[in-house]
Amino acid sequence: MSGNEYLKNVTTLSLDSEKCKGCGLCAVVCPHNVFAMKNKKASIINKDNCMECGACAKNCAYGAITVKSGVGCAAGIISGTIRGTEPSCGCDKGGCC
Ligand code: SF4
Ligand code: SF4
């Protein structure tokens, strides 16, 4: 497991290669090196590294990427860091995930 890997096979990330125009922006903006460019198309090389931040989908002008992103877990991690408590997004109470 790499340092950026999350749970296996749970990310909602999806790439439609037919729609990809090869601009490379998804590979630039992804903070976890999920994409690589191969033969002028984006390719998912580290799917389990995806933290569903949504940056790739927001930056793809061709609608080739879909991912169900949310701020719940990120907000939980940030507030836990600030407060010095366990990171929690409250999903155990029926929240974001
Ligand atoms: S941002 Fe979209 S069009 Fe550009 S390389 Fe990535 S998937 Fe392809
Ligand atoms: S959602 Fe975020 S972490 Fe996942 S592939 Fe897109 S940019 Fe990378």
Short mmCIF file of C-alpha atoms and ligand atoms in Angstrom, two decimals:
data_model
loop_
_atom_site.label_atom_id
_atom_site.label_comp_id
_atom_site.label_asym_id
_atom_site.label_seq_id
_atom_site.Cartn_x
_atom_site.Cartn_y
_atom_site.Cartn_z
CA MET A 1 0.00 0.00 0.00
CA SER A 2 1.30 3.46 -0.92
CA GLY A 3 1.15 6.35 1.53
CA ASN A 4 -1.79 7.88 -0.34
CA GLU A 5 -3.90 4.77 -0.67
CA TYR A 6 -7.34 4.66 0.95
CA LEU A 7 -9.79 1.78 1.08
CA LYS A 8 -9.70 -0.57 -1.87
CA ASN A 9 -12.36 -0.30 -4.57
CA VAL A 10 -14.56 2.24 -2.80
CA THR A 11 -13.91 5.45 -4.71
CA THR A 12 -16.67 6.70 -6.98
CA LEU A 13 -14.10 7.99 -9.47
CA SER A 14 -14.82 7.17 -13.09
CA LEU A 15 -13.11 8.17 -16.34
CA ASP A 16 -14.72 8.05 -19.78
CA SER A 17 -11.81 7.69 -22.19
CA GLU A 18 -14.06 8.41 -25.17
CA LYS A 19 -14.66 11.94 -23.88
CA CYS A 20 -11.05 12.60 -22.87
CA LYS A 21 -9.28 15.11 -25.16
CA GLY A 22 -5.87 14.66 -23.58
CA CYS A 23 -5.41 18.14 -22.10
CA GLY A 24 -3.63 16.66 -19.07
CA LEU A 25 -5.24 18.96 -16.52
CA CYS A 26 -6.59 16.15 -14.35
CA ALA A 27 -3.07 14.80 -13.89
CA VAL A 28 -1.85 18.29 -12.95
CA VAL A 29 -4.53 19.10 -10.38
CA CYS A 30 -4.84 15.70 -8.69
CA PRO A 31 -3.00 15.88 -5.37
CA HIS A 32 -2.60 12.09 -5.16
CA ASN A 33 -1.18 11.12 -8.54
CA VAL A 34 -4.24 9.16 -9.56
CA PHE A 35 -3.81 9.95 -13.28
CA ALA A 36 -1.09 9.56 -15.86
CA MET A 37 -1.14 10.48 -19.52
CA LYS A 38 -0.78 7.55 -21.89
CA ASN A 39 -1.06 7.82 -25.66
CA LYS A 40 -2.50 11.36 -25.34
CA LYS A 41 -5.30 10.21 -23.05
CA ALA A 42 -5.73 10.30 -19.29
CA SER A 43 -5.46 6.98 -17.55
CA ILE A 44 -6.25 6.04 -13.96
CA ILE A 45 -3.12 4.49 -12.53
CA ASN A 46 -3.73 4.71 -8.77
CA LYS A 47 -7.48 4.53 -8.30
CA ASP A 48 -7.34 3.67 -4.60
CA ASN A 49 -5.35 6.87 -4.00
CA CYS A 50 -8.43 8.95 -4.84
CA MET A 51 -9.78 10.92 -1.86
CA GLU A 52 -12.79 12.16 -3.86
CA CYS A 53 -11.81 15.83 -3.61
CA GLY A 54 -13.43 16.49 -6.99
CA ALA A 55 -10.65 18.67 -8.41
CA CYS A 56 -10.18 16.53 -11.51
CA ALA A 57 -13.85 16.51 -12.46
CA LYS A 58 -14.16 20.26 -11.85
CA ASN A 59 -11.19 20.93 -14.12
CA CYS A 60 -12.11 18.58 -16.95
CA ALA A 61 -13.82 20.76 -19.55
CA TYR A 62 -15.01 17.72 -21.44
CA GLY A 63 -16.98 15.96 -18.74
CA ALA A 64 -14.79 12.89 -18.96
CA ILE A 65 -14.48 12.47 -15.20
CA THR A 66 -17.16 11.85 -12.64
CA VAL A 67 -16.64 11.53 -8.91
CA LYS A 68 -19.00 11.94 -6.02
CA SER A 69 -17.17 14.52 -3.97
CA GLY A 70 -18.06 16.00 -0.61
CA VAL A 71 -16.48 18.06 2.10
CA GLY A 72 -17.57 15.96 5.07
CA CYS A 73 -14.44 13.89 5.65
CA ALA A 74 -12.07 16.71 4.71
CA ALA A 75 -13.87 19.04 7.11
CA GLY A 76 -13.69 16.40 9.82
CA ILE A 77 -9.97 15.95 9.38
CA ILE A 78 -9.34 19.70 9.40
CA SER A 79 -11.47 20.36 12.48
CA GLY A 80 -9.86 17.39 14.28
CA THR A 81 -6.44 18.83 13.53
CA ILE A 82 -7.44 22.28 14.78
CA ARG A 83 -9.09 20.97 17.94
CA GLY A 84 -6.55 18.24 18.58
CA THR A 85 -9.33 15.64 18.65
CA GLU A 86 -9.92 12.46 16.65
CA PRO A 87 -10.76 13.33 13.02
CA SER A 88 -14.46 12.67 12.52
CA CYS A 89 -16.96 13.79 9.92
CA GLY A 90 -19.88 12.37 11.89
CA CYS A 91 -20.64 9.66 9.37
CA ASP A 92 -21.22 7.22 12.20
CA LYS A 93 -24.37 9.29 12.82
CA GLY A 94 -25.60 9.04 9.24
CA GLY A 95 -23.53 11.83 7.70
CA CYS A 96 -21.53 12.10 4.52
CA CYS A 97 -20.17 8.61 4.05
S1 SF4 B 1 -8.90 16.83 -17.78
FE1 SF4 B 1 -10.43 15.61 -18.95
S2 SF4 B 1 -9.89 15.91 -21.11
FE2 SF4 B 1 -8.13 16.60 -19.90
S3 SF4 B 1 -6.78 14.78 -19.81
FE3 SF4 B 1 -8.09 14.74 -17.97
S4 SF4 B 1 -9.87 13.47 -18.54
FE4 SF4 B 1 -8.83 14.06 -20.43
S1 SF4 B 2 -11.14 13.38 -6.95
FE1 SF4 B 2 -9.25 14.40 -6.25
S2 SF4 B 2 -7.95 12.74 -5.49
FE2 SF4 B 2 -9.56 11.80 -6.74
S3 SF4 B 2 -8.66 11.59 -8.77
FE3 SF4 B 2 -9.79 13.54 -8.71
S4 SF4 B 2 -8.27 15.10 -8.14
FE4 SF4 B 2 -7.40 13.07 -7.64
#
